[in-house]
Short mmCIF file of C-alpha atoms in Angstrom, two decimals:
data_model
loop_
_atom_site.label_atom_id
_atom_site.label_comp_id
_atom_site.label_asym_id
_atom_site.label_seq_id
_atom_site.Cartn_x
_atom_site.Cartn_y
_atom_site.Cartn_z
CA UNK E 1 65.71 105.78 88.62
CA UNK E 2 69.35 105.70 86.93
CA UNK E 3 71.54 104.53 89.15
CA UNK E 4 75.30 105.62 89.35
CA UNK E 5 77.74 102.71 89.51
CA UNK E 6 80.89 104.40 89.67
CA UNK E 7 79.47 106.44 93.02
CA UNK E 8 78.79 103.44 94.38
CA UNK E 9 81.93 102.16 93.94
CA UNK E 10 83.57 104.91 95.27
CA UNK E 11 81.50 104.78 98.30
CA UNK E 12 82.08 101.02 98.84
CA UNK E 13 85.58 101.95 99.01
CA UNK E 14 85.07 104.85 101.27
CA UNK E 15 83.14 102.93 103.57
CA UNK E 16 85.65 99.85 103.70
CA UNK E 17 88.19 102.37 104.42
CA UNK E 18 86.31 104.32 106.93
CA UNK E 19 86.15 100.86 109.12
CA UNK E 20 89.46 100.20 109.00
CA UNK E 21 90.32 103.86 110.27
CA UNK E 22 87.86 103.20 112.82
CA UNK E 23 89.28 100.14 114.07
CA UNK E 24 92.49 101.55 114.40
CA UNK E 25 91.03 104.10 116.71
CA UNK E 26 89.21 101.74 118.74
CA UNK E 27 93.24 100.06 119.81
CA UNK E 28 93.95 103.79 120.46
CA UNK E 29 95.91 105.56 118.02
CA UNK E 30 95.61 109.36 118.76
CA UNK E 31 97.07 110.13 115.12
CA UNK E 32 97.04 107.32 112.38
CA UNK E 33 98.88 107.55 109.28
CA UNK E 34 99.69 104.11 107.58
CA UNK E 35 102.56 102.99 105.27
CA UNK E 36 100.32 99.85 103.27
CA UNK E 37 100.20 99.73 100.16
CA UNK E 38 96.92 97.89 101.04
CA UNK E 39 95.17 100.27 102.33
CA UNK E 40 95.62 102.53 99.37
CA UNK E 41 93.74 99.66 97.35
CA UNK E 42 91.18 99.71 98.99
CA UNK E 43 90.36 103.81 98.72
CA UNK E 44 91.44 104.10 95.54
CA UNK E 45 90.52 102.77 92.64
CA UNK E 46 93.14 102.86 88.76
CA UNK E 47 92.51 105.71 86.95
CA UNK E 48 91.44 104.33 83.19
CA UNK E 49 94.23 103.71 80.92
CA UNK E 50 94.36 107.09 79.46
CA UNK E 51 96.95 106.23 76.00
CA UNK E 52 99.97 107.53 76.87
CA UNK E 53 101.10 103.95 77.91
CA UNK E 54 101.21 102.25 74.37
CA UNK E 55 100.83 98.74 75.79
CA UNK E 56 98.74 98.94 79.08
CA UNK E 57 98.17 95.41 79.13
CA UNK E 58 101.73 94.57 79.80
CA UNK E 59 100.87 96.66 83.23
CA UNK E 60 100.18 94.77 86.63
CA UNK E 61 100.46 95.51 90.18
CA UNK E 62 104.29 95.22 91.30
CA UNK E 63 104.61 94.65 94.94
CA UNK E 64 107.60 96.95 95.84
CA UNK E 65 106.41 99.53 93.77
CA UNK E 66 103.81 101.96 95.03
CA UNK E 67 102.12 102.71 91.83
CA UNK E 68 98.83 100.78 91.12
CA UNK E 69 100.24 99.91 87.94
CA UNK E 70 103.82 98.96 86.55
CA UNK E 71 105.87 96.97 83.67
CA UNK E 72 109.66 96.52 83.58
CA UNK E 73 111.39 95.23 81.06
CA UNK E 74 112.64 91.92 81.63
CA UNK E 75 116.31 92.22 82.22
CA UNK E 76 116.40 95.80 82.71
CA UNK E 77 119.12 97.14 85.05
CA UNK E 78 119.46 100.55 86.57
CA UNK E 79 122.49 100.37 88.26
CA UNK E 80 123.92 100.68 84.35
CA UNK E 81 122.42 104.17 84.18
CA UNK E 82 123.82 107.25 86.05
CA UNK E 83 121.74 110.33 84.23
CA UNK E 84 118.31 111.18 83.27
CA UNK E 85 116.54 113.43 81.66
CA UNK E 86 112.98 114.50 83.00
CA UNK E 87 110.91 115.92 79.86
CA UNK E 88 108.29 117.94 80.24
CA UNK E 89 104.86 116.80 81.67
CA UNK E 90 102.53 115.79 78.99
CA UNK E 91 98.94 118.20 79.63
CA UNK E 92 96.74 116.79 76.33
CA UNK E 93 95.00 113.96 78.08
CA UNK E 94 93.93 116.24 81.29
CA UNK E 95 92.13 118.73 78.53
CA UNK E 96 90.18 115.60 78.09
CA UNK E 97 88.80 115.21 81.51
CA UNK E 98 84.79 114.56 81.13
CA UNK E 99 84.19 117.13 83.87
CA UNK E 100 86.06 119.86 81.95
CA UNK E 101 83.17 119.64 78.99
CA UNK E 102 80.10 118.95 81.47
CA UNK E 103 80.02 122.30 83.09
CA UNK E 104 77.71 125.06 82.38
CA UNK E 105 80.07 127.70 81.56
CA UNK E 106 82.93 127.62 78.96
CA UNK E 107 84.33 130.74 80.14
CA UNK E 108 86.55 129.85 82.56
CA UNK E 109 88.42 127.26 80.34
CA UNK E 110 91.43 129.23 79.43
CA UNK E 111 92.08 129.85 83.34
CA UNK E 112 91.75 126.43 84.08
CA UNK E 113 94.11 125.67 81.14
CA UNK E 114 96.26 127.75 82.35
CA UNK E 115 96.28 126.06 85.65
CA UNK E 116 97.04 123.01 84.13
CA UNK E 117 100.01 124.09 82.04
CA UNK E 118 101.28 125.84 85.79
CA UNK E 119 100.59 122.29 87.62
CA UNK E 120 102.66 120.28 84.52
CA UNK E 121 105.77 122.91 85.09
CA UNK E 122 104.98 122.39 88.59
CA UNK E 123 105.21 118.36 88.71
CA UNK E 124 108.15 118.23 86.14
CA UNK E 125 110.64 120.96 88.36
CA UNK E 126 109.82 119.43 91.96
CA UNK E 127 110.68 115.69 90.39
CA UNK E 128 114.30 117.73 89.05
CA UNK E 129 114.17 118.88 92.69
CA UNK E 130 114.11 115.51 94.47
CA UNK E 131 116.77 113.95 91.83
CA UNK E 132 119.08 116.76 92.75
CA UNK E 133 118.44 116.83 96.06
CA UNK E 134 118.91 113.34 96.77
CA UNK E 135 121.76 112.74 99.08
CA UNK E 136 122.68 109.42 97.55
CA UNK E 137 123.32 111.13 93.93
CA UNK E 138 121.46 108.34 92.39
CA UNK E 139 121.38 109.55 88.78
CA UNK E 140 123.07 113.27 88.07
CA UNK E 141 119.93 115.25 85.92
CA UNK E 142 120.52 116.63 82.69
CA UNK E 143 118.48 119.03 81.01
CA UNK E 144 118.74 117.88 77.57
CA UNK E 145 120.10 114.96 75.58
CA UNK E 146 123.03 116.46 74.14
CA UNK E 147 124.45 117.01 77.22
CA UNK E 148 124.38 112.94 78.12
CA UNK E 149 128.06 111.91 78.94
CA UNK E 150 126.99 108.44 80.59
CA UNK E 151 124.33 105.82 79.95
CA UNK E 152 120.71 107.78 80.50
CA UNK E 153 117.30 107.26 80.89
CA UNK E 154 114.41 109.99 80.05
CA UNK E 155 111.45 110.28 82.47
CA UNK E 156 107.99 110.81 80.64
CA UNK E 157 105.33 112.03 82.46
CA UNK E 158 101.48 112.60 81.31
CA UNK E 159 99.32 114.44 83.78
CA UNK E 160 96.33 112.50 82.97
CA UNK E 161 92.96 113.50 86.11
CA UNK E 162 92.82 116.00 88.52
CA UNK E 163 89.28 115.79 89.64
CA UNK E 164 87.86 119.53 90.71
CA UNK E 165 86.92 120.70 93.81
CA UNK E 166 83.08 121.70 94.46
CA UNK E 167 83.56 124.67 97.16
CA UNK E 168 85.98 126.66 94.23
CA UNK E 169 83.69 125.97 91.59
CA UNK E 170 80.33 126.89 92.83
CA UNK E 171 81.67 130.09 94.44
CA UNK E 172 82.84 130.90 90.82
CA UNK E 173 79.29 130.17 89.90
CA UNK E 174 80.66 127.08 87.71
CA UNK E 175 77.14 124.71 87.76
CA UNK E 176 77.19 121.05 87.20
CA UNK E 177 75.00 120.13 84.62
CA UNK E 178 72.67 116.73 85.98
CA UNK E 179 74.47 114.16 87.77
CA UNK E 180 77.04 112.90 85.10
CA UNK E 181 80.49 112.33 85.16
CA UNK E 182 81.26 115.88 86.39
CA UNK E 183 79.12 115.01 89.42
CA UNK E 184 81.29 111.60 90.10
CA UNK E 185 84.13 113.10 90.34
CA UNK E 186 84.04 116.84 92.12
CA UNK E 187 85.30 116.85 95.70
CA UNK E 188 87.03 113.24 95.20
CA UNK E 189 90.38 115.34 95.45
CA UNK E 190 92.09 112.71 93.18
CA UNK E 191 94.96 112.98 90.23
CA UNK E 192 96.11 110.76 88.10
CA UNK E 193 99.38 110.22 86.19
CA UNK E 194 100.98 107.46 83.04
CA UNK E 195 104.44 107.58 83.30
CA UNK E 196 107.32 105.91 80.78
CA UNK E 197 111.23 105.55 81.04
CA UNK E 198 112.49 105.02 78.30
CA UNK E 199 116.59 104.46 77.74
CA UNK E 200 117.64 107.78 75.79
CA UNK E 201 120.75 106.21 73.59
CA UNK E 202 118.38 103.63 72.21
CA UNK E 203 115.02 105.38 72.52
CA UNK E 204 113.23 101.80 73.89
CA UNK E 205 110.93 101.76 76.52
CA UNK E 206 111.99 100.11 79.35
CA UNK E 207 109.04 100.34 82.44
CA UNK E 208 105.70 102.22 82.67
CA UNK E 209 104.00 103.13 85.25
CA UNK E 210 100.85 104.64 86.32
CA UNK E 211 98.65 105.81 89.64
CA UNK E 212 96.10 107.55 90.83
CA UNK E 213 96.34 108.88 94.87
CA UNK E 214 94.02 111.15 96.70
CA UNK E 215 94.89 113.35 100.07
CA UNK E 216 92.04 114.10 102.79
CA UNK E 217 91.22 117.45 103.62
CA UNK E 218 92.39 119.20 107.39
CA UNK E 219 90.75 121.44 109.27
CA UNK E 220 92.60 124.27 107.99
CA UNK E 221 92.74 123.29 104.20
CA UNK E 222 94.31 125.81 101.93
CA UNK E 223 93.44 123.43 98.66
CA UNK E 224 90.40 124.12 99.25
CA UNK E 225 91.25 127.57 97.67
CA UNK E 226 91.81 126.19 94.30
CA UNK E 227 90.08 124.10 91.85
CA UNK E 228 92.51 121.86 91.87
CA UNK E 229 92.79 121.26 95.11
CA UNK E 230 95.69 118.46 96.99
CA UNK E 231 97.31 118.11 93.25
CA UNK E 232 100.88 119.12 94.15
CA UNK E 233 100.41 117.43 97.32
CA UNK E 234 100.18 114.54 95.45
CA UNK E 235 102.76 115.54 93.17
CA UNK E 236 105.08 116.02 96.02
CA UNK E 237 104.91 112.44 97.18
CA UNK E 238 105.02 110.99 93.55
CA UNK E 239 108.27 112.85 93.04
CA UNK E 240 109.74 111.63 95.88
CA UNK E 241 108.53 108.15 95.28
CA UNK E 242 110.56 108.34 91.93
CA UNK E 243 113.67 108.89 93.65
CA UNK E 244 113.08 106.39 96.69
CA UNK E 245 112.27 103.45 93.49
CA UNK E 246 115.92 104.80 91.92
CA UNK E 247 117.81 103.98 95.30
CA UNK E 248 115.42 101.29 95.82
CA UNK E 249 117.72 98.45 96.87
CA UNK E 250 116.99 94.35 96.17
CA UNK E 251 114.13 93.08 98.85
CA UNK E 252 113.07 96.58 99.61
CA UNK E 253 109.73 97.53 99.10
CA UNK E 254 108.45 101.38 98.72
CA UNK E 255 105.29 101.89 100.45
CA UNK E 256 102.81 104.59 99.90
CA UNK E 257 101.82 106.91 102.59
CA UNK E 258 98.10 106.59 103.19
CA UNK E 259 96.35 110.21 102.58
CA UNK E 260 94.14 110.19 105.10
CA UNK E 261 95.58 111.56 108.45
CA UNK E 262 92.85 111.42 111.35
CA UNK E 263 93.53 113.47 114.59
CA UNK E 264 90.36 112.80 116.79
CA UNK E 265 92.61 113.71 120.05
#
């Protein structure tokens, strides 16, 4: 009998979660929704270094941070930057997603491509959003280059997993072929981004960045509409994550919301 590792992982780390939750609700809470970046560990596990991060190996877990992964430049400054540029989300590596090529039916591709390209404009105009509506003013956004007037950075994004959601794609009569990666990953309502900033007068990189999040599912779920299910969910928080780590101040640390929201009361 073949045995799936990466199943079992990812039930370890539902279970382990699952008793925490539980012994939360055992002290009382009525409605638990946790700040640790701890948590998050344990329910999620990195996505795969995908290649749009040239060096991942420089990456590690930075405390303050609430991406799994992250390098800064050593000396690096943002207070010396007031604009940036957010270019738009990188879609290649998602067309590479095992799942997309283990289906029965090629068919549907060029909706689900189509998806994707709608979920990249998505993710790069709500970050935009958050920058510009963020009462502190942290960094003014420019659409292009040439219209820099003050030290810049440029936001990179690649979109790099969004893991499919089994109701949508058997109703579309979309089989799973065996148990292989497809079948690891439907339902685990995960995405996954690489991220790079990169100073736009001299073109260097100066952090990367990368994380993979998940969001539960409610009792009146409209994701599950979609075969993409919680993605700009999760693309909500990240954007607003990018503008909390641009006001971040020294000693501060930016936690991640927990995605799992339990209402047993």
């Amino acid at each position: 009998m073949k045995i799936d590792s990466q199943n079992i992982k990812t039930n370890s780390a539902e279970l382990a979660f699952l008793l925490l939750i539980m012994g939360s609700l055992l002290s009382g809470c009525s409605a638990i929704q946790s700040e640790s970046n701890d948590v998050k560990a344990m329910a999620v596990e990195p996505a795969p270094n995908a290649g749009f991060i040239e060096q991942p190996d420089r990456d590690k877990k930075i405390a303050y941070i609430p991406f799994q992964r992250a390098w800064i430049k050593p000396g690096f400054d943002k207070s010396n930057y007031k604009e940036i540029v957010v270019a738009p989300v990188n879609t290649q590596y998602m067309l590479k997603m095992d799942w997309l090529h283990d289906m029965s039916s090629a068919s549907w591709f060029g909706d689900v491509k189509k998806d994707i390209d709608e979920l990249a404009v998505y993710f790069h105009d709500q970050i935009v959003k958050e920058f510009e509506d963020d009462p502190n003013h942290r960094f003014q956004v420019i659409e292009s280059p040439e219209q820099h007037k003050q030290p810049a950075l440029r936001l990179e994004i690649a979109l790099i997993e969004i893991d499919p959601s089994t109701p949508v794609l058997h109703a579309a009569g979309w089989a799973v072929i065996g148990g292989g990666t497809a079948a690891g990953v439907v339902n685990q309502r995960r995405a996954a981004f690489e991220g790079r900033l990169r100073d736009l007068q001299t073109g260097e990189v100066v952090a990367t960045f990368a994380d993979r999040n998940m969001q539960d599912v409610g009792p009146l779920d409209l994701t599950r509409l979609t075969w993409y299910g919680p993605a700009k969910g999760i693309m909500d928080m990240w954007s607003k994550q990018f503008v909390q780590i641009a006001n971040r101040k020294p000693g501060e640390m930016i936690s991640d919301p927990t995605a799992f929201t339990l209402r047993p009361f």
